[in-house]
Coordinates of C-alpha atoms and ligand atoms in Angstrom, one line a residue:
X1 CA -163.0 13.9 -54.5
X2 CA -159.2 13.9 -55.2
X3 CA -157.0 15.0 -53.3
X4 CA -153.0 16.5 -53.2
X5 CA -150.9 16.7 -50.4
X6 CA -146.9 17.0 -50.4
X7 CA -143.7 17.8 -48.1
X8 CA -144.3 16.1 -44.7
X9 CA -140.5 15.5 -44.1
X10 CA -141.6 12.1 -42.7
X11 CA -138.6 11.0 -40.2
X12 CA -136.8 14.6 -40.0
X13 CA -134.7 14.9 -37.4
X14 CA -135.8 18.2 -36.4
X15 CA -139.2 16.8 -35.8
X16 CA -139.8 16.2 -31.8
X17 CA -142.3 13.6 -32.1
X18 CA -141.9 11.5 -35.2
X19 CA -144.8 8.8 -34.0
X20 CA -147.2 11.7 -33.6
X21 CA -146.4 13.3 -36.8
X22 CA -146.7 10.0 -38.8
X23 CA -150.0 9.5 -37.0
X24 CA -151.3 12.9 -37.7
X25 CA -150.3 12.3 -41.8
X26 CA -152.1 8.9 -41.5
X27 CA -155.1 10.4 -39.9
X28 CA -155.1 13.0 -42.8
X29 CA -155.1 10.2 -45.5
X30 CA -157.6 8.0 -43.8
X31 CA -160.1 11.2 -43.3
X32 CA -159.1 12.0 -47.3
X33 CA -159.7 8.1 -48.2
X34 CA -163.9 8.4 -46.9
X35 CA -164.4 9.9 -49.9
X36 CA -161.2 10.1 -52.1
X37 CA -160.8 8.8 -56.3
X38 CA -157.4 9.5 -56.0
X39 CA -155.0 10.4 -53.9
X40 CA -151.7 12.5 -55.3
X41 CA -148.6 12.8 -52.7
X42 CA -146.3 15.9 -54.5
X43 CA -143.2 14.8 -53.0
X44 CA -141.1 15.0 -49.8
X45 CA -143.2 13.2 -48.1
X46 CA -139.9 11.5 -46.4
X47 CA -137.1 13.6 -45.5
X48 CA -135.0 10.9 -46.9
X49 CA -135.9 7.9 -48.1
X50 CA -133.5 5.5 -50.0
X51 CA -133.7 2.1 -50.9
X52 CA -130.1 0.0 -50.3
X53 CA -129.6 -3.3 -52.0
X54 CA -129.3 -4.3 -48.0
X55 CA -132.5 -4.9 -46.2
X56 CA -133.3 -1.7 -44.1
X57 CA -134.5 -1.9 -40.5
X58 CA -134.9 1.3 -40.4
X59 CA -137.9 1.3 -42.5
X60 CA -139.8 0.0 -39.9
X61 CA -140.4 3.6 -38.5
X62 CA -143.0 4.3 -41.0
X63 CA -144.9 1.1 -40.9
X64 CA -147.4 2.4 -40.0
X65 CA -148.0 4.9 -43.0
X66 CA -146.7 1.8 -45.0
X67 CA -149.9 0.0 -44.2
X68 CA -152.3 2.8 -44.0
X69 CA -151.2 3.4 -48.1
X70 CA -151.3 -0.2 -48.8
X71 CA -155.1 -0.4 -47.6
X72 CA -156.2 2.3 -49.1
X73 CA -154.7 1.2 -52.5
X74 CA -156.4 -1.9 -51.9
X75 CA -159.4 -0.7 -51.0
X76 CA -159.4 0.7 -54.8
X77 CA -158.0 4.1 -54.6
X78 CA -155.6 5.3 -56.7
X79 CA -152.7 6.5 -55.1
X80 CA -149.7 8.5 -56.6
X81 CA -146.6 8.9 -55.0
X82 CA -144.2 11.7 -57.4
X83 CA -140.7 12.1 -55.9
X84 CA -139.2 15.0 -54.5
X85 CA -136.1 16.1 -54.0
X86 CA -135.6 14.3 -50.9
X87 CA -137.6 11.5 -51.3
X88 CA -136.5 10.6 -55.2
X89 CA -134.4 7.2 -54.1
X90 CA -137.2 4.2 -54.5
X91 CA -136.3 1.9 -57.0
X92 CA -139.4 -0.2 -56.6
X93 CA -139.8 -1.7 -53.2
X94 CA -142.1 1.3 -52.0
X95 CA -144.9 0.6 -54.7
X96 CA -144.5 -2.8 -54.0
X97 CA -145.1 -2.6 -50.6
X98 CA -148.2 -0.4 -51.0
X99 CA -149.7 -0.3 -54.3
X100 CA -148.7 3.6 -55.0
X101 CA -147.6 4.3 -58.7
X102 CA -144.6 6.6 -58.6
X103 CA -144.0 9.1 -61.2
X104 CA -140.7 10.5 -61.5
X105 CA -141.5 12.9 -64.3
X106 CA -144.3 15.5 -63.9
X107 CA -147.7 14.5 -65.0
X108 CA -150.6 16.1 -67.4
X109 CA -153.5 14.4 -66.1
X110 CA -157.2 15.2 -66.8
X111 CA -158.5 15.0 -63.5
X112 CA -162.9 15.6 -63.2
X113 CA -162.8 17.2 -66.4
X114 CA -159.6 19.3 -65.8
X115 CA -156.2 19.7 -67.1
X116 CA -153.5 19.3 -64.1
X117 CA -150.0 19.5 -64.3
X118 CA -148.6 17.8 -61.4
X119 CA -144.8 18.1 -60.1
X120 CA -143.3 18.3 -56.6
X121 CA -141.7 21.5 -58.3
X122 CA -137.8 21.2 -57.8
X123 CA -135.5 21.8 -60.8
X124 CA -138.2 23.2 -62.8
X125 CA -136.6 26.5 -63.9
X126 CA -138.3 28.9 -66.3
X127 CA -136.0 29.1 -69.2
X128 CA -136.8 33.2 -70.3
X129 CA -136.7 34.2 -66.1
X130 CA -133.1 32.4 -65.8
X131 CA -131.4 34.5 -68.3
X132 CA -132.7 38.0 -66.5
X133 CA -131.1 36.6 -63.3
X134 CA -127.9 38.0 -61.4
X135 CA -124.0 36.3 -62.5
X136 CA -124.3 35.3 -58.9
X137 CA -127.8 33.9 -58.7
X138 CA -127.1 31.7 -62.0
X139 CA -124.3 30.4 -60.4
X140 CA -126.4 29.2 -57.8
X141 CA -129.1 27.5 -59.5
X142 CA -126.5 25.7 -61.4
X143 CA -125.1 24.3 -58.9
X144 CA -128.3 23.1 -57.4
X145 CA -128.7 21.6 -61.1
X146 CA -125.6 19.7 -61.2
X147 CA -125.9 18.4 -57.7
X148 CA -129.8 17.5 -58.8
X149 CA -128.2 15.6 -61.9
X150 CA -126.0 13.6 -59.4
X151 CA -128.9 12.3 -57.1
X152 CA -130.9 11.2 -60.0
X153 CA -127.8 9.8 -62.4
X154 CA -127.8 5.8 -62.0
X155 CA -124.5 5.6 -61.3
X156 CA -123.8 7.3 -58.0
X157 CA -127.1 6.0 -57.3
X158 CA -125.8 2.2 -57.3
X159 CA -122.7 2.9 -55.3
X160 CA -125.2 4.6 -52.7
X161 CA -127.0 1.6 -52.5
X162 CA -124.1 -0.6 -51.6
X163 CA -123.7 1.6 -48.2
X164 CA -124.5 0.2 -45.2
X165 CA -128.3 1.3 -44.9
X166 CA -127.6 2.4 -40.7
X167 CA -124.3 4.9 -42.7
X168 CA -126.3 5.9 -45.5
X169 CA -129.4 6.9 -43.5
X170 CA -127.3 8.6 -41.0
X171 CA -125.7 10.4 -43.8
X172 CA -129.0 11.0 -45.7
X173 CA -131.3 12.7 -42.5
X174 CA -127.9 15.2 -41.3
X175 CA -127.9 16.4 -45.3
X176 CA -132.0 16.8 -44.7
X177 CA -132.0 18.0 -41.3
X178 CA -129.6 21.2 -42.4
X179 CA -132.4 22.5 -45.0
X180 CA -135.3 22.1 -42.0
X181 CA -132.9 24.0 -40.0
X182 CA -132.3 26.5 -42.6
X183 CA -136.2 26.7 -42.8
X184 CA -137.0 27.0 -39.2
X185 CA -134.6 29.9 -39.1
X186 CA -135.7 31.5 -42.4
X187 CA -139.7 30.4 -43.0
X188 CA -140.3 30.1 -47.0
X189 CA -141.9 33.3 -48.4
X190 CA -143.8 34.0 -51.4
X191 CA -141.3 35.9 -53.8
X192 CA -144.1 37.4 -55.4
X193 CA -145.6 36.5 -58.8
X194 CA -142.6 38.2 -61.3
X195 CA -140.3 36.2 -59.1
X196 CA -141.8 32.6 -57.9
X197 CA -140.3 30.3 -60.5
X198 CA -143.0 28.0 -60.3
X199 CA -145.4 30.5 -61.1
X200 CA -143.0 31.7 -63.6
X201 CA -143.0 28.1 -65.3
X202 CA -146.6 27.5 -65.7
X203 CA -147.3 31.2 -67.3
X204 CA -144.4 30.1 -69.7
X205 CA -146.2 26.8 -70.7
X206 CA -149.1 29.0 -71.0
X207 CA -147.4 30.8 -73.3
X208 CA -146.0 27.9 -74.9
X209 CA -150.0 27.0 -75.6
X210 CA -149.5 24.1 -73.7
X211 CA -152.6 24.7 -71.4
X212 CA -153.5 23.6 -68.0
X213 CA -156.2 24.5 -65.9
X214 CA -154.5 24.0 -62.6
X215 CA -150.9 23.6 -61.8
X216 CA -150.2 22.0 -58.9
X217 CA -147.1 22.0 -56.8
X218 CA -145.7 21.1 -53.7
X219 CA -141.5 22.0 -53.1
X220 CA -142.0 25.8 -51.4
X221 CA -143.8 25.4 -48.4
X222 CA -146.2 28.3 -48.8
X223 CA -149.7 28.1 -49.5
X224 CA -150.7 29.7 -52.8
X225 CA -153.6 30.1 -55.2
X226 CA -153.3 32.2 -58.4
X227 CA -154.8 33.0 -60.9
X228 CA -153.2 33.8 -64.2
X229 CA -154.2 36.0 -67.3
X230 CA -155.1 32.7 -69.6
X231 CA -157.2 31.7 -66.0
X232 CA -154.7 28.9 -64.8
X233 CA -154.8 28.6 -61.7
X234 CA -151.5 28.1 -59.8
X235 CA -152.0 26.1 -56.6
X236 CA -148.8 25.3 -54.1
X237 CA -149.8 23.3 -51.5
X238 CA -147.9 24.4 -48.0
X239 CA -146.9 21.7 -46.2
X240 CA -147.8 18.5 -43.9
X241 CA -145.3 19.5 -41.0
X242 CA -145.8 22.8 -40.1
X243 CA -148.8 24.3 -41.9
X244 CA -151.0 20.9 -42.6
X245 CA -152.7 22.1 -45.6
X246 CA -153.7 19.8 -49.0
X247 CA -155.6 20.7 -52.2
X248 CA -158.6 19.3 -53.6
X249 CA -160.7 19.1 -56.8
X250 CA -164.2 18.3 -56.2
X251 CA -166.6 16.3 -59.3
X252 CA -167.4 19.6 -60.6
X253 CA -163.6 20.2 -61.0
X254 CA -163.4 22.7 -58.6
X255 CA -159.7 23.3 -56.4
X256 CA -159.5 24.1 -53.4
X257 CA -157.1 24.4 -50.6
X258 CA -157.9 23.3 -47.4
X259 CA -156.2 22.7 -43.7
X260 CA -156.5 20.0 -41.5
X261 CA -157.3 20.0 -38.1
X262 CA -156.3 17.5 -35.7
X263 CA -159.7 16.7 -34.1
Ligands
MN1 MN1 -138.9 19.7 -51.8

């Protein structure tokens, strides 16, 4: 079995009970490693990580996850760690704690005989949908582009790291913390297909003739499983705070979602 899971918001301040969330994730991935190939982690799985040139006390907190990933790798599992959007700063120490391979692009993999394209899903902005949108809306997304640009440019990246780590993390979960807020007050919903860019992207590499039999995404926070006209099928994945759901493709190459229960 292989299985996808993304956007836990490890360590967000919003959470009540950090030590039972990270125990409940760990859970998860030890119930998914009975049986697991491979393992894929979409992104967001911290609600900010960053690596400092300083060592980091702070990363204690998730020891326990730490270890839990580095056994499972060990144990000959193939884990994949791509980054989100708050969760993009490793610069190595992470997979060198645990084994994971990080991926900072998105993937085509064959997985069991199918062709997956794998992303967390932020940034990834149908080109034909963007020039239908609103002055206003445009304006938007570009700015969310530019300040994307900045996070992942080296260069603001290497002053970051010279920050205290105790300033920088404080700085880091307040910046994370507003957009669990933001969600708390205004759940994610499903824009519906003509408007969910992610849907929107993988019927334009469709299009394209670049095909895929599943796209899979994490990023939105809603659970989703569509099927498109070329039969693609378009999986988002929910979430591992909130909703607790994951994906999986069996040895028969068939996806499906799936939520855990904390037994
Ligand atoms: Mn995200």
């Amino acid at each position: 079995m292989i299985y996808f899971l993304s956007d836990a918001h490890l360590g967000s301040r919003v959470i009540n009970d950090p030590s039972a969330h990270q125990k409940k994730l760990v859970m998860l991935l030890e119930k998914m490693s009975n049986d697991a190939t491979s393992i894929f982690l979409l992104g967001d799985i911290f609600d900010f990580w960053f690596e400092y040139f300083w060592s980091d006390k702070s990363k204690k907190e998730y020891i326990l996850l730490l270890n839990t990933l580095k056994k499972i790798t060990q144990s000959g599992i193939s884990v994949h760690f791509f980054i989100g959007n708050h969760d993009l700063w490793t610069f190595g120490w992470l997979a060198r704690q645990t084994g994971i391979q990080v991926h900072r692009q998105p993937q085509s993999m064959l997985l069991n005989n199918k062709r997956v394209y794998l992303a967390h899903g932020d940034g990834l902005i149908p080109k034909t949908f963007f020039h239908t949108l609103p002055p206003a809306i445009k304006k938007k997304i570009n700015h969310f582009i530019l300040l994307r640009k900045i996070f992942h440019h080296p260069i603001p990246q290497f002053l970051f790291r010279l920050i205290p780590p105790t300033l920088g993390n404080h700085f880091g979960y307040e910046w994370a913390k507003r957009s669990r807020l933001k969600e708390i007050a205004h759940p994610c919903e499903y824009k519906g297909e003509g408007n969910e860019e992610l849907v929107l992207y993988a019927k334009e590499k469709e299009q394209e003739g670049d095909h895929h039999d599943y796209y899979i995404f994490g990023h939105r926070h809603i659970e989703l499983d569509l099927m498109l006209p070329s039969k693609s099928r378009v999986v988002l994945l929910g979430d591992c705070w909130r909703q607790w759901t994951y994906a999986q493709i069996d040895e028969q190459g068939h996806c499906l979602l799936n939520t855990f229960e904390n037994e």
